[in-house]
Each structure stands twice: as C-alpha cells, then as structure tokens.
Tab-separated table of C-alpha atoms in Angstrom:
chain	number	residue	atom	x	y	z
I	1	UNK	CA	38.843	-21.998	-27.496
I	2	UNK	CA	38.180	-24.298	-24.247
I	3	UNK	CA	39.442	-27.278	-26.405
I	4	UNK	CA	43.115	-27.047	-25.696
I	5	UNK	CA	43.395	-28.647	-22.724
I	6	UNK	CA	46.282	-30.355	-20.931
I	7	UNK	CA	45.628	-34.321	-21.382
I	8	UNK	CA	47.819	-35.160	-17.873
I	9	UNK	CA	44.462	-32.993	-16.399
I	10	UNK	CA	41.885	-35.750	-18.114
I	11	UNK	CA	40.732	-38.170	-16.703
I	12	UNK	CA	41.355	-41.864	-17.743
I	13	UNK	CA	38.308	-42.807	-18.846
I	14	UNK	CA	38.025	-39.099	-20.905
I	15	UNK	CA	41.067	-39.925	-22.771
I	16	UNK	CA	39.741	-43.397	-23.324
I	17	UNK	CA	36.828	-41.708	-25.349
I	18	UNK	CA	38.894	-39.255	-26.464
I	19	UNK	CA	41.214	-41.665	-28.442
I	20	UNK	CA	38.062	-43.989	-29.349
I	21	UNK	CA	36.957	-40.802	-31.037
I	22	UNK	CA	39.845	-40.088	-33.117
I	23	UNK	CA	40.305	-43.962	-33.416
I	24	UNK	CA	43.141	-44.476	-31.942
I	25	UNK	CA	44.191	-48.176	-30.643
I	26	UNK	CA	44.009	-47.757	-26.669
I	27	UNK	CA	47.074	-49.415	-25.163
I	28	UNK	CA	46.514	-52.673	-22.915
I	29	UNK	CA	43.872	-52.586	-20.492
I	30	UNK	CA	46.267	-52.546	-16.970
I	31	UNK	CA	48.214	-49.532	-18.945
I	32	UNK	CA	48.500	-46.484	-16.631
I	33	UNK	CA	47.707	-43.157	-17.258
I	34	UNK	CA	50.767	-41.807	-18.724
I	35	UNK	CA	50.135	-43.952	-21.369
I	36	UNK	CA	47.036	-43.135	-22.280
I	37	UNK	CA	48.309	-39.367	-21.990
I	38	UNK	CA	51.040	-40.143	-24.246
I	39	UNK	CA	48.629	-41.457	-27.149
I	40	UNK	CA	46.700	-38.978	-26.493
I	41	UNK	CA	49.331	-36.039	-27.264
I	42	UNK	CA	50.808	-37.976	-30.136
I	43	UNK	CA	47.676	-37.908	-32.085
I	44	UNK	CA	44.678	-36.712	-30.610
I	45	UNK	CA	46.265	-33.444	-30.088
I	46	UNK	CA	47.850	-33.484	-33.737
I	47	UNK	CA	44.510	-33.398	-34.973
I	48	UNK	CA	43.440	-30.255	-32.929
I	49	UNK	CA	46.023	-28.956	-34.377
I	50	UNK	CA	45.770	-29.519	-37.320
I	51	UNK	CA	42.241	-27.961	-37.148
I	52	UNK	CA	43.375	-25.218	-35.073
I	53	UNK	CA	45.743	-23.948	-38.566
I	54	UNK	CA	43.701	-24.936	-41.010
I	55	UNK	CA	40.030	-23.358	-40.306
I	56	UNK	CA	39.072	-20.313	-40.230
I	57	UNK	CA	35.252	-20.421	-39.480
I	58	UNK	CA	34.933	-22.104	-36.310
I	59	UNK	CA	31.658	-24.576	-37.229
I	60	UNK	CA	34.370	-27.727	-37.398
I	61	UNK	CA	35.170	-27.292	-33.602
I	62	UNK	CA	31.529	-26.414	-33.112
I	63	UNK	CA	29.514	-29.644	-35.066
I	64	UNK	CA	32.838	-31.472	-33.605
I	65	UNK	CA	32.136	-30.606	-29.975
I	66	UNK	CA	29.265	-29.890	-27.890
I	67	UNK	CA	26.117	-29.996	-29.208
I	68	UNK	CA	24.729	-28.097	-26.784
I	69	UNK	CA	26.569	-25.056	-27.831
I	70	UNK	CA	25.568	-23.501	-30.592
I	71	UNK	CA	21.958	-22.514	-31.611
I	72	UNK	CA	21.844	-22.991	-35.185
I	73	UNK	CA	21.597	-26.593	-34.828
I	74	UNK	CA	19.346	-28.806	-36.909
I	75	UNK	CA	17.227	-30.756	-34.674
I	76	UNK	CA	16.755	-32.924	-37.784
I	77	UNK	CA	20.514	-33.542	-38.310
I	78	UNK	CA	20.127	-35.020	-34.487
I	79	UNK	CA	20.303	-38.237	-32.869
I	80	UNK	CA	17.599	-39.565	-31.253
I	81	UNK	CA	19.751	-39.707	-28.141
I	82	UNK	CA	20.483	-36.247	-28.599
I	83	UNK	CA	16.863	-35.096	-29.001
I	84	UNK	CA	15.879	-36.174	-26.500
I	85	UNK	CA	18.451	-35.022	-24.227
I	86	UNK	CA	18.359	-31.590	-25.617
I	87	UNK	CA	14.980	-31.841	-25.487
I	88	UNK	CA	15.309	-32.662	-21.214
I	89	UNK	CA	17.623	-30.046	-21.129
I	90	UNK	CA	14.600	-27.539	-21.955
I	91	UNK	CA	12.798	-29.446	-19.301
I	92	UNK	CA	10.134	-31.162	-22.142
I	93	UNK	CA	9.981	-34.867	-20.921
I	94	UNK	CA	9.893	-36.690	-24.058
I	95	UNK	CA	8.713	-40.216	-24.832
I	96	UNK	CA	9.871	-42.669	-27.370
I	97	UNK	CA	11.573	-41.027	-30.600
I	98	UNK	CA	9.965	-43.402	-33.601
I	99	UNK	CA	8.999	-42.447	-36.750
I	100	UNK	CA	5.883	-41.045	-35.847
I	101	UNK	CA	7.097	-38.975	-32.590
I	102	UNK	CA	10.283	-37.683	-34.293
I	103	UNK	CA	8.514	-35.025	-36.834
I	104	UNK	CA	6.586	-33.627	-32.971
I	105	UNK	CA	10.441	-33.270	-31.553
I	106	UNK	CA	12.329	-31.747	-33.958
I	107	UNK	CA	8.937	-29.129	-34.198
I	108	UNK	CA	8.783	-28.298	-30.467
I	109	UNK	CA	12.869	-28.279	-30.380
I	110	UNK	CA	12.831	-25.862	-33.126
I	111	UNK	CA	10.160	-23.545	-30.922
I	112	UNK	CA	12.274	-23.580	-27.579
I	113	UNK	CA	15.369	-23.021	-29.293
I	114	UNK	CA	13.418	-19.571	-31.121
I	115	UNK	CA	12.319	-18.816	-27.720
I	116	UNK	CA	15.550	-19.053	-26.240
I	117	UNK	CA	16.593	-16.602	-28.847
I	118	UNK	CA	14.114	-14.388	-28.265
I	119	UNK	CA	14.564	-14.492	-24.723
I	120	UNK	CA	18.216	-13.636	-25.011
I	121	UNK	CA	17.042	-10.416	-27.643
I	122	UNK	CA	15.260	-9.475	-24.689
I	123	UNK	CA	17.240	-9.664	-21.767
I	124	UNK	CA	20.066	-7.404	-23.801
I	125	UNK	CA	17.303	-5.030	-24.495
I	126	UNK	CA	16.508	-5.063	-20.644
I	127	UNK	CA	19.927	-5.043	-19.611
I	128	UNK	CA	20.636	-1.788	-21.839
I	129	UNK	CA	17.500	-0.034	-20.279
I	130	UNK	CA	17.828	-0.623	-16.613
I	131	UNK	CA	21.596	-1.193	-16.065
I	132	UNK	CA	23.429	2.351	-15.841
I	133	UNK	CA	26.828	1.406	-15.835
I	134	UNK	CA	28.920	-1.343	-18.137
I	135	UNK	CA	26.368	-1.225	-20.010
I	136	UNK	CA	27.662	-2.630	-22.958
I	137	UNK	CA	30.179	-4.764	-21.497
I	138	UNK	CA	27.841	-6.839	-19.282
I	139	UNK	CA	25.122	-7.661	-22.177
I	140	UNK	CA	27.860	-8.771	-24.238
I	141	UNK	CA	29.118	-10.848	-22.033
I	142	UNK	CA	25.764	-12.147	-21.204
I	143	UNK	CA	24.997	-13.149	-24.878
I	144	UNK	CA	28.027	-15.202	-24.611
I	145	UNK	CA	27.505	-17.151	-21.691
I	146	UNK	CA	23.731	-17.557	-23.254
I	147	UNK	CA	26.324	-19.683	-25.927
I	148	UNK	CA	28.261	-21.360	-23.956
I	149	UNK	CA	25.173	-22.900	-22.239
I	150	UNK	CA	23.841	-21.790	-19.344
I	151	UNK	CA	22.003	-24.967	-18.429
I	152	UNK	CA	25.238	-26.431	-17.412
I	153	UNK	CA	25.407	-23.534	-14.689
I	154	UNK	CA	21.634	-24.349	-13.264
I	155	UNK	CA	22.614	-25.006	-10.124
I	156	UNK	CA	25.021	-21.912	-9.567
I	157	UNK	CA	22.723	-19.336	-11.235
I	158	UNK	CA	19.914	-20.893	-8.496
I	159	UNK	CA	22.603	-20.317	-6.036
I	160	UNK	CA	22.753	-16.442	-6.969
I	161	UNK	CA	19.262	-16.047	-7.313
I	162	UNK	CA	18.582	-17.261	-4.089
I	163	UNK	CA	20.491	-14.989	-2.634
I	164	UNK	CA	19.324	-12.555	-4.296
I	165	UNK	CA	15.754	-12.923	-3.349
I	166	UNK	CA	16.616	-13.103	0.077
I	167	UNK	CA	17.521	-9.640	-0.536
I	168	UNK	CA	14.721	-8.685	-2.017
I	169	UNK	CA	12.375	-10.469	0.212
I	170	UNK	CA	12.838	-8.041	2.826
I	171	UNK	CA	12.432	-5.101	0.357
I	172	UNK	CA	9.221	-6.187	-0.545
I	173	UNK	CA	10.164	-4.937	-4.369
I	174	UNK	CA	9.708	-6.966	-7.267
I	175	UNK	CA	12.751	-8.946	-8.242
I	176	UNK	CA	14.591	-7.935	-10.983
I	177	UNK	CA	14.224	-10.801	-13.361
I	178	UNK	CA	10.362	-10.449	-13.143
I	179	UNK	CA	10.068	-7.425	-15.305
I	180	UNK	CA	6.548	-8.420	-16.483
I	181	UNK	CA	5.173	-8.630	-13.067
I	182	UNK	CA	5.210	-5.105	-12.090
I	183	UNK	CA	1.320	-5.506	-11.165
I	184	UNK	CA	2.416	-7.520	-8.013
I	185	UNK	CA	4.014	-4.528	-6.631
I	186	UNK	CA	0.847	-3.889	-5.008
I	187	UNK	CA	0.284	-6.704	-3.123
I	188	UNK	CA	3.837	-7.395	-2.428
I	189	UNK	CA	3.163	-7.110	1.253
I	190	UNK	CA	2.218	-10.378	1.612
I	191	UNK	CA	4.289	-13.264	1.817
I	192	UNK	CA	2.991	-16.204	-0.865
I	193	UNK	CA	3.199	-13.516	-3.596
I	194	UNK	CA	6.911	-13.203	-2.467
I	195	UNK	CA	7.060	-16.839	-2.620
I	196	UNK	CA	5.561	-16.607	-6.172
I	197	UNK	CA	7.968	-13.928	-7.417
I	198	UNK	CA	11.245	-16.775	-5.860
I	199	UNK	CA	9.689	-19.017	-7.905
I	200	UNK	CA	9.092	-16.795	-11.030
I	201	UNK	CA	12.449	-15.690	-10.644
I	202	UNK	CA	14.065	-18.976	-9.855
I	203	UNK	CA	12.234	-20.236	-13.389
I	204	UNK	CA	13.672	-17.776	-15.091
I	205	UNK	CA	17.158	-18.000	-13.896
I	206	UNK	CA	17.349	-21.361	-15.224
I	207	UNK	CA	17.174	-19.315	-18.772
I	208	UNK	CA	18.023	-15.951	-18.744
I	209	UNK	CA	20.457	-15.180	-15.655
I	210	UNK	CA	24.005	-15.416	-16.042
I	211	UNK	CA	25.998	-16.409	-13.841
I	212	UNK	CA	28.657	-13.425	-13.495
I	213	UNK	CA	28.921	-11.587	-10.359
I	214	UNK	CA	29.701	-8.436	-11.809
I	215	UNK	CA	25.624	-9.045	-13.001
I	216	UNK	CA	24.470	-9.239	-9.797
I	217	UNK	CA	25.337	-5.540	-9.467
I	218	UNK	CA	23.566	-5.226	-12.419
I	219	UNK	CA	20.440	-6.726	-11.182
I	220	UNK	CA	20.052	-4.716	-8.005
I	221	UNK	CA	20.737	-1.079	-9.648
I	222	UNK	CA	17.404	-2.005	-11.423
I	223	UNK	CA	15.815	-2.782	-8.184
I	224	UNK	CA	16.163	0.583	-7.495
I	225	UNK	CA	15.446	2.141	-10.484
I	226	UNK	CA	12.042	0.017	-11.169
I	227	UNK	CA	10.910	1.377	-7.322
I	228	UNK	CA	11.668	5.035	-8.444
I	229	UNK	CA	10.037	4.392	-11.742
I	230	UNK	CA	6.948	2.937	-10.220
I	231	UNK	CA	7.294	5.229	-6.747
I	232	UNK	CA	8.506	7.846	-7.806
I	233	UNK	CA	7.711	9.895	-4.268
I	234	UNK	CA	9.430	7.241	-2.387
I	235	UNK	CA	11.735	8.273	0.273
I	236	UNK	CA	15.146	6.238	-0.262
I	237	UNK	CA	16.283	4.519	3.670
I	238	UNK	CA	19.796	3.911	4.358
I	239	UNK	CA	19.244	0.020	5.215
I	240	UNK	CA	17.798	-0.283	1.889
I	241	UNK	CA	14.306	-2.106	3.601
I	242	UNK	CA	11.614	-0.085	1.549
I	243	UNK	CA	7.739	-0.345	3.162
I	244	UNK	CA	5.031	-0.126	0.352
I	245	UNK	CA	1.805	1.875	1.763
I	246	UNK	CA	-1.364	-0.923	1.923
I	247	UNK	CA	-4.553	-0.253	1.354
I	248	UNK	CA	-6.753	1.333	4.171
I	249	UNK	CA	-8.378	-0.957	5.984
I	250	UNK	CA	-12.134	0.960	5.870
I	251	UNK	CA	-14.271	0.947	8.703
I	252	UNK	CA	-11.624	1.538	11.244
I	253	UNK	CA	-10.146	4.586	12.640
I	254	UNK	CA	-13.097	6.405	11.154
I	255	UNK	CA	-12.370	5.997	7.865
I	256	UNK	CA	-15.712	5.727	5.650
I	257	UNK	CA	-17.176	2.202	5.235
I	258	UNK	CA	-16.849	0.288	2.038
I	259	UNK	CA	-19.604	-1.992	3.019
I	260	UNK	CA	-22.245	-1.780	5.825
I	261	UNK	CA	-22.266	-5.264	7.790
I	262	UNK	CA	-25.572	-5.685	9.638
I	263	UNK	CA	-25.483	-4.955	13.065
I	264	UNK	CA	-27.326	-8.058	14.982
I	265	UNK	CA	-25.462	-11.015	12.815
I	266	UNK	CA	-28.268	-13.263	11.477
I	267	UNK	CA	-28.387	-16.081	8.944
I	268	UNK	CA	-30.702	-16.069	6.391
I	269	UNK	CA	-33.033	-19.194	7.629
I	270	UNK	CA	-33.431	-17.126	10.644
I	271	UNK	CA	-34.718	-13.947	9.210
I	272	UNK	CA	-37.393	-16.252	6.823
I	273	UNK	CA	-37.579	-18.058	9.975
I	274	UNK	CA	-38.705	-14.430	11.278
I	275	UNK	CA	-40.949	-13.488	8.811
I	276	UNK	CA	-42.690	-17.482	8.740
I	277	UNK	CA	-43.217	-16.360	12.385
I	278	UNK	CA	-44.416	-12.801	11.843
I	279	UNK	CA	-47.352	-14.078	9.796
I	280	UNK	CA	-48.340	-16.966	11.955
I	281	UNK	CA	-49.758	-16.669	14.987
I	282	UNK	CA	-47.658	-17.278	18.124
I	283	UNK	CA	-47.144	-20.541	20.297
I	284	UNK	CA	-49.205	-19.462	23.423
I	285	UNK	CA	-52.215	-18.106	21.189
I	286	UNK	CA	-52.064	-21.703	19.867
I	287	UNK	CA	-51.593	-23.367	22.913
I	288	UNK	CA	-54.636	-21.926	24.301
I	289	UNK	CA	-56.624	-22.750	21.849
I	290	UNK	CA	-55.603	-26.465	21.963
I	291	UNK	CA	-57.039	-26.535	25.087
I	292	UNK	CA	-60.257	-24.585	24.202
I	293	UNK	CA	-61.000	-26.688	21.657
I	294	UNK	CA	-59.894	-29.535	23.762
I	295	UNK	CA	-62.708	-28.375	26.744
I	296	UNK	CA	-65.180	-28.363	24.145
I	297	UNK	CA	-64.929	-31.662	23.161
I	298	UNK	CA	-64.591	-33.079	26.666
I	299	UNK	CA	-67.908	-31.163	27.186
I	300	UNK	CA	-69.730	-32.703	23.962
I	301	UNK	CA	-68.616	-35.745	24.970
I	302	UNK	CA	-69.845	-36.018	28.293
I	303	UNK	CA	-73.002	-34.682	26.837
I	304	UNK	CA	-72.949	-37.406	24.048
I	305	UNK	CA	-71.932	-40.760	26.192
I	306	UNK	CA	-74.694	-41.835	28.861
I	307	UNK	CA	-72.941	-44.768	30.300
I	308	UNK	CA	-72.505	-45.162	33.665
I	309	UNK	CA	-68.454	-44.966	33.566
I	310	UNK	CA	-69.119	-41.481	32.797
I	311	UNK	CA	-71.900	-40.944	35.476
I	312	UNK	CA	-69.582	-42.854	38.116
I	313	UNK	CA	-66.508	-40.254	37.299
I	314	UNK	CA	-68.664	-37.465	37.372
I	315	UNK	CA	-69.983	-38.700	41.017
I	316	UNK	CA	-66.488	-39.444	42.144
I	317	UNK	CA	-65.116	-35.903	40.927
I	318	UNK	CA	-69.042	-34.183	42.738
I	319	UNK	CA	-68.215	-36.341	45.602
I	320	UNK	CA	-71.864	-37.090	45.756
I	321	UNK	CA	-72.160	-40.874	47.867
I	322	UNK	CA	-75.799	-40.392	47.117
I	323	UNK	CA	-77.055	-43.854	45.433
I	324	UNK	CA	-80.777	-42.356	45.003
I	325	UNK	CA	-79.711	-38.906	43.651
I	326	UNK	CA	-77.668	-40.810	41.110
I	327	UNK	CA	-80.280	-40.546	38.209
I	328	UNK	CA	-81.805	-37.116	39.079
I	329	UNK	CA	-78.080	-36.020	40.290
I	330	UNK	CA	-76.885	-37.017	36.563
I	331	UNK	CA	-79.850	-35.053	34.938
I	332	UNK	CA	-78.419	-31.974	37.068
I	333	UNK	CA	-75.296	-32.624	35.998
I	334	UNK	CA	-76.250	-33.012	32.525
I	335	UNK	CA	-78.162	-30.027	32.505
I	336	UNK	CA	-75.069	-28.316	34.248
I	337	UNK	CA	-73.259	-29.411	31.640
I	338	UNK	CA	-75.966	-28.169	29.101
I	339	UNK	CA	-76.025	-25.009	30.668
I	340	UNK	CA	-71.776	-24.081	30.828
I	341	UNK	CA	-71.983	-24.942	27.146
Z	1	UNK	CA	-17.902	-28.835	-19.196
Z	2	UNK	CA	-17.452	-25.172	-20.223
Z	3	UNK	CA	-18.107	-25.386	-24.229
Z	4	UNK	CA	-17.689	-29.316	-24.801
Z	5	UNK	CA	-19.454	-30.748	-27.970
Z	6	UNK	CA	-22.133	-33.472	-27.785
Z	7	UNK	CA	-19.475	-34.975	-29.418
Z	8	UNK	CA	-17.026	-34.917	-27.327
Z	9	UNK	CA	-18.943	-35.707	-24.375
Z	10	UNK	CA	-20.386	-38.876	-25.960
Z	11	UNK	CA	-17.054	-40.028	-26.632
Z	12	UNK	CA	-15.357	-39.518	-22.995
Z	13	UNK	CA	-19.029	-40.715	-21.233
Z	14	UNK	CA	-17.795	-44.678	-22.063
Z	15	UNK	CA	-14.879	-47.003	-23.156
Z	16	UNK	CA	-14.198	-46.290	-26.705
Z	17	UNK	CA	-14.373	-49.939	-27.372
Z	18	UNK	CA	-13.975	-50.229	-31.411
Z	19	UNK	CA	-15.378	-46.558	-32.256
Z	20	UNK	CA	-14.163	-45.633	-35.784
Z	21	UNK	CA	-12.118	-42.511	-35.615
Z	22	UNK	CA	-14.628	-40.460	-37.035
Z	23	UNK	CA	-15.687	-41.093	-32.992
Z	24	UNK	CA	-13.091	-38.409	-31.467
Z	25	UNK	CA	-14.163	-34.989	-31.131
Z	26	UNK	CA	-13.062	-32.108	-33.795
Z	27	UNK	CA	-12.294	-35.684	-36.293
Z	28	UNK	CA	-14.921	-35.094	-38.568
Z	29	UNK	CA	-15.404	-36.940	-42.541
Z	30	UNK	CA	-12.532	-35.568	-43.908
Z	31	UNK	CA	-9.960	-35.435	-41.165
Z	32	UNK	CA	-11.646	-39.068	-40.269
Z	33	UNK	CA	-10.640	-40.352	-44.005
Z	34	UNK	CA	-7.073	-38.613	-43.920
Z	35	UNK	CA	-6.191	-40.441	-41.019
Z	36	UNK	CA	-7.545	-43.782	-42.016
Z	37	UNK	CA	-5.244	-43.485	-44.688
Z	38	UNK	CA	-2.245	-43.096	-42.904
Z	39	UNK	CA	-3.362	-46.466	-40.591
Z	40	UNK	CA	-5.325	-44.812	-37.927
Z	41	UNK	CA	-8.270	-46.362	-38.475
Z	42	UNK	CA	-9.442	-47.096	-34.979
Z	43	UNK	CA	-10.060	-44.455	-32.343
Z	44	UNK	CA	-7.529	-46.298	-29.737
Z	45	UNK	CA	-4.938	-46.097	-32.574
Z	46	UNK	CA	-4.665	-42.652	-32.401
Z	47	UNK	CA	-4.880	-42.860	-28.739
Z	48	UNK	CA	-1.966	-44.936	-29.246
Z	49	UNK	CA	-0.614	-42.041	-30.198
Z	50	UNK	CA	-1.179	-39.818	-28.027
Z	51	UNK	CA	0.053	-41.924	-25.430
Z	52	UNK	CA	3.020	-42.251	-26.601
Z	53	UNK	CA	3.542	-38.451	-26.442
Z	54	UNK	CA	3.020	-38.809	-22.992
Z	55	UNK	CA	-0.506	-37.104	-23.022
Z	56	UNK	CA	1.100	-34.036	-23.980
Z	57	UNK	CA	-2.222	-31.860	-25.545
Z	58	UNK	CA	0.255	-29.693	-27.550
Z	59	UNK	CA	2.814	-32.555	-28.893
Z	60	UNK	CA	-0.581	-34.316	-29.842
Z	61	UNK	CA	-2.131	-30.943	-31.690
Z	62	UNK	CA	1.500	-30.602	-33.566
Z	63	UNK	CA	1.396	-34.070	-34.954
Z	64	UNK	CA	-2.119	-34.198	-35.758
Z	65	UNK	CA	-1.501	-30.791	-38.036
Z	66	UNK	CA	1.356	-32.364	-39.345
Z	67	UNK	CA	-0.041	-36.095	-39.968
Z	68	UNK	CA	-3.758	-34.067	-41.248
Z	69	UNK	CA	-4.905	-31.095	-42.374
Z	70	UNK	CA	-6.447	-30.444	-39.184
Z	71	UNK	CA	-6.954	-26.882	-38.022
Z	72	UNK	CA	-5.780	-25.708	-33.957
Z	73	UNK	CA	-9.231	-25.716	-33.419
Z	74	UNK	CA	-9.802	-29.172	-34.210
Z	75	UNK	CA	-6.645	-30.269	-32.900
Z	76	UNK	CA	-7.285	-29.060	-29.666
Z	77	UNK	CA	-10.626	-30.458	-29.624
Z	78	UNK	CA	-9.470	-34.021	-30.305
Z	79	UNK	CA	-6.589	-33.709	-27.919
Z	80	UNK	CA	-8.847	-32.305	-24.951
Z	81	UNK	CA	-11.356	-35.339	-25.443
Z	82	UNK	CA	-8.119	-37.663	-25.555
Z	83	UNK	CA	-6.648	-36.529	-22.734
Z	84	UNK	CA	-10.412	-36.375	-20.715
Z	85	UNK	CA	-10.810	-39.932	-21.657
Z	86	UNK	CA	-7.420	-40.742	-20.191
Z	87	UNK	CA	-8.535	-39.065	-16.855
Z	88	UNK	CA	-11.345	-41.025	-16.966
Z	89	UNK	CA	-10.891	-44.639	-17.902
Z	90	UNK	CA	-6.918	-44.975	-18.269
C-alpha cells in the first residue's frame, strides 16, 4: 500500500496535516523538521500500524485516504467540498452545492462514475481483442491504474498521446483510442479530420489511456491490425507511412463525368436576361422607330402650327430671301409637306 | 425554431416580468401546481434555479424530474425555453 511512507521524505507542512489529522499537538511553531518527523513516527505511524495488523479488508485505508480512489463511493456520504471537486475532476463545472443543487450532484456524479465503469469494461474488452501479446497482463494492469486515478496522470497520458498521434499523423490511420471512428478512415487524407481524431483521442486519454509504456506497444500493434482489418489488400511499407487510395477525381484524365458543368459559364439573371431579350424586340429596331415616330410628329406639327416662327425656320432652312414668295412659298411648302406625308 | 410551441415562443418573445409558472413551456396545470407547492411560484423562481445550475439544460431536466413529476419531454421543453430566454434577455 502507497501509505507507508518515510516521514523525513514529507514535507513540513504534510506532516503538519498529517499530525492535525491524527490530533496530535504540533510542537512550537519555530520547531524544525526533525521534530515534526519525530511526532510524526511516534504516533502517526503507530496508528498505520496499528491498522496495517488489524484489518483485513482494505475499505479503512480506502474511506481513510483518497477519495478519489475508489469507485464505490457514495456521492451522498460526500462533502460539499468534495463534490464538487470530484465533480471538476470529471470536468462538470458545478455551481453552488445548497439544498436544492445537491440532489442534481450526487445524480450526475453517480452517472459519470457508471460511465467511467463502463468505459473501463470496455477498454479491457478492446484491449483483449486487438492487443496480441500480454494480453492479460496489460488489461490488468490497466484496470488498476483506472483505480488508482488516472486523472492525477492527465498531463503525462497527454504527453504519450501526443506522441503518439504524431505517429499516426503521418500514417494517415485512425488512432487507436478512436475505435468508434472507423468511418473517418476514408477521409483521413485530409488534415482537420486528423486534427479531429488528436482531439478525439486526446479526450479520451484523459479517461481511458494509461499511462504505462509497455501500453504504448499495445496501442500501435492495433494500428496495424485495424488497417489490415479494414484494408485487408494493403501492401505493408517498411517506413511504416501507409497512403489510403482517394476518390477519383471525375472529369479528368478521361474518367466519366459525375456532373456535366455548362460549357459558356452564365448566371441565371443572364440567361432570363436572354430570354426577356429573345421575346422583345431589339435596341436598333426600337431606335428606329423612335425616330419614325419622332419625323411624324415633327411633320404634323409643322402642318398643325401656322405661325410665322415656323414659316421663318422653314425659309431659313429653304434659303429662300424672297419677302413676296413668303405666303405662296409657305403654301408650297405646306403642300410639300402635305404631299411627303 | 425547428418544433417550438406557441408556448414556448410566447414566453422567450418578452421579459417574463411576474408570469406565473404555469408561463414556462412543457409546465402545464399539474406540473404548474407541484411546483407552486414546493415555493416556485413565480416563473423567475425557477429561473432562479436554473441559474444557479449554471444554465446547464441537463442539471436543470434532472432536478425538475426529481423536484416534479415531470416527464424528459417536458423537462427538456422547460429547460430549452429557460436557457433561450437567457440568450435573449440575460
């Protein structure tokens, strides 16, 4: 059991707590380590011993210790200090414990800790199926690391996986932990699915992987065995770099078109734009008969008006200087006028 | 806006002001009466609630199965017209 520890390797302010615990009067408060050491192996260390004989089930050292160790806790038998740090352990930010919060805690504390379970169930199930050597050995010794907390190891077990998915990046396989996710073998090509898969993997770490090395064997023989299992005509490469076959891109090297793109690239406002001008008629057409229509009326309305502006233009345009041939000049012009129309 | 009561969107389209708790969506007569019981008369009382669980939908659906006898359907309803309210207004 990790409890029998050598009090000269505490720290002060442990064996402070430590005797506090087992309420013990600390010595003076400019008292130097040895003598804190000293009370300490006098009684704290009795006690342990003491416990050590007597027991046989090991739930005093357990409910004693950390709370964080084993799973058949009673989130009701908690603190609401502990809750909630149990509860951030799990990564559930909770709010204030009261009366009326505490029955929601304990309920979703209860859940993680079932999932937990079941998530340790299932990574000794996995680790029997894909890992072909030390078999046994390795799931064992997973389930007891699972005990001993693996949240403590977070940061190390990120470590490892990071690592490993370097590896694996350049594979382009589906990491290890990510059983589920076999569908992403098809698109693993691409890098943000990669990304995903880190992150998947990274998440999952935080709960399932252990932190042994000898595991990280363990996790790449799989590698190998899910790209058989879902390859199975895979050639195996010496550098251990594996290129999954894409897709055909159709439409190029002469392969047969998925879809048939138009040829001249038009919008859809142009093509009613084309058909508005189909039935229409064109600009010129129109043009020229603005100005038909426009001669007309220039025509009816020299016809109409008989004032002399009109006479005067008419004589300026004629260039007729004539003052007597005015009158019978306008009646020519009139009828002239009569006549074109 | 998939498959939102009239209910519901009545409730998250203004303030809630004083609105009885019968107000929230999936809270009908019964649930309404079971609640006002227990204290939570008001609608902002049980978004008092909720609040303090940190606008978590699925914290609020466990306690208001445990504090009612209020199905997931209704729960869910109530917390997703909660927590759209928040969006909006808190």
């Amino acid at each position: 059991m990790p409890f029998v520890e050598d009090p000269a390797c505490l720290s002060k302010s442990r064996l402070k707590s430590d005797l506090v615990a087992h309420n013990v009067e600390l010595p003076p408060a400019g008292s130097k380590k040895e003598a804190y050491v000293a009370l300490h192996l006098r009684h704290v260390d009795q006690t342990n011993a003491a416990d050590f004989s007597s027991d046989d089930d090991q739930e005093h050292n357990v409910a004693g210790g950390d709370p964080e160790g084993a799973k058949e806790l009673d989130p009701s038998a908690l603190t609401d200090k502990d809750l909630k740090a149990l509860l951030f352990k799990y990564g559930v930010q909770a709010g204030p414990i009261l009366a009326s919060t505490r029955a929601v805690y304990e309920k979703k504390l209860r859940k993680l800790l079932q999932s937990a379970g079941e998530g340790e169930s299932n990574e000794a199930d996995n680790a029997v199926l894909y890992s072909d050597s030390d078999e046994e050995d390795v799931s064992e010794k997973d389930e007891e690391k699972e005990l001993e907390g693996e949240q403590e190891k977070k940061s190390e077990a990120l470590e490892l996986n990071q690592q490993q998915c370097n590896e694996m990046e350049s594979r382009s396989a589906p990491s290890a932990c990510s059983y589920s996710k076999p569908e992403h073998w098809s698109r693993s090509s691409r890098l943000d699915t990669d990304i995903e898969d880190k992150d998947i993997v990274v998440e999952q770490a935080v709960r399932y992987t252990p932190k042994d090395s000898a595991c990280v064997k363990e996790i790449k023989d799989p590698v190998k065995d899910i790209l058989k299992d879902l390859l199975p005509d895979t050639k195996t490469s010496p550098t251990g770099i594996y290129a999954t076959p894409r897709r055909p891109i159709k439409g190029a090297a002469q392969r047969p078109i998925q879809y048939a793109y138009p040829d001249t690239p038009v919008t859809p406002t142009t093509l009613e734009r084309q058909e508005v001008a189909r039935r229409l008629a064109p600009v010129y057409v129109q043009v020229l008969v603005f100005f038909a229509v426009m001669c007309i009326l220039f025509l009816i309305f020299v016809n109409v008006e008989n004032t002399n502006n009109v006479v005067s233009l008419l004589e300026r345009q004629n260039q007729r200087p004539d003052g007597e041939e005015g009158i019978p000049a306008l009646d020519e012009t009139q009828d002239a006028a009569c006549g074109e129309l | 806006m998939s498959t939102t009561s009239q209910k519901h969107r009545n409730f998250v389209s203004e303030p809630m002001a004083d609105k009885p708790v019968t107000a929230l969506a999936g809270i009908g007569d019964r649930l309404g009466h079971s609640l006002m019981e227990q204290g939570y008369d008001k609608a902002y009382v049980v978004l008092g609630q909720f609040l303090l669980l940190r606008k978590d939908t699925e914290l609020f659906c466990y306690w208001l199965k445990d504090v009612t006898a209020a199905n997931s359907m209704q729960a869910d309803d109530c917390a997703q017209c909660l927590k759209e309210w928040c969006d909006a207004f808190l």
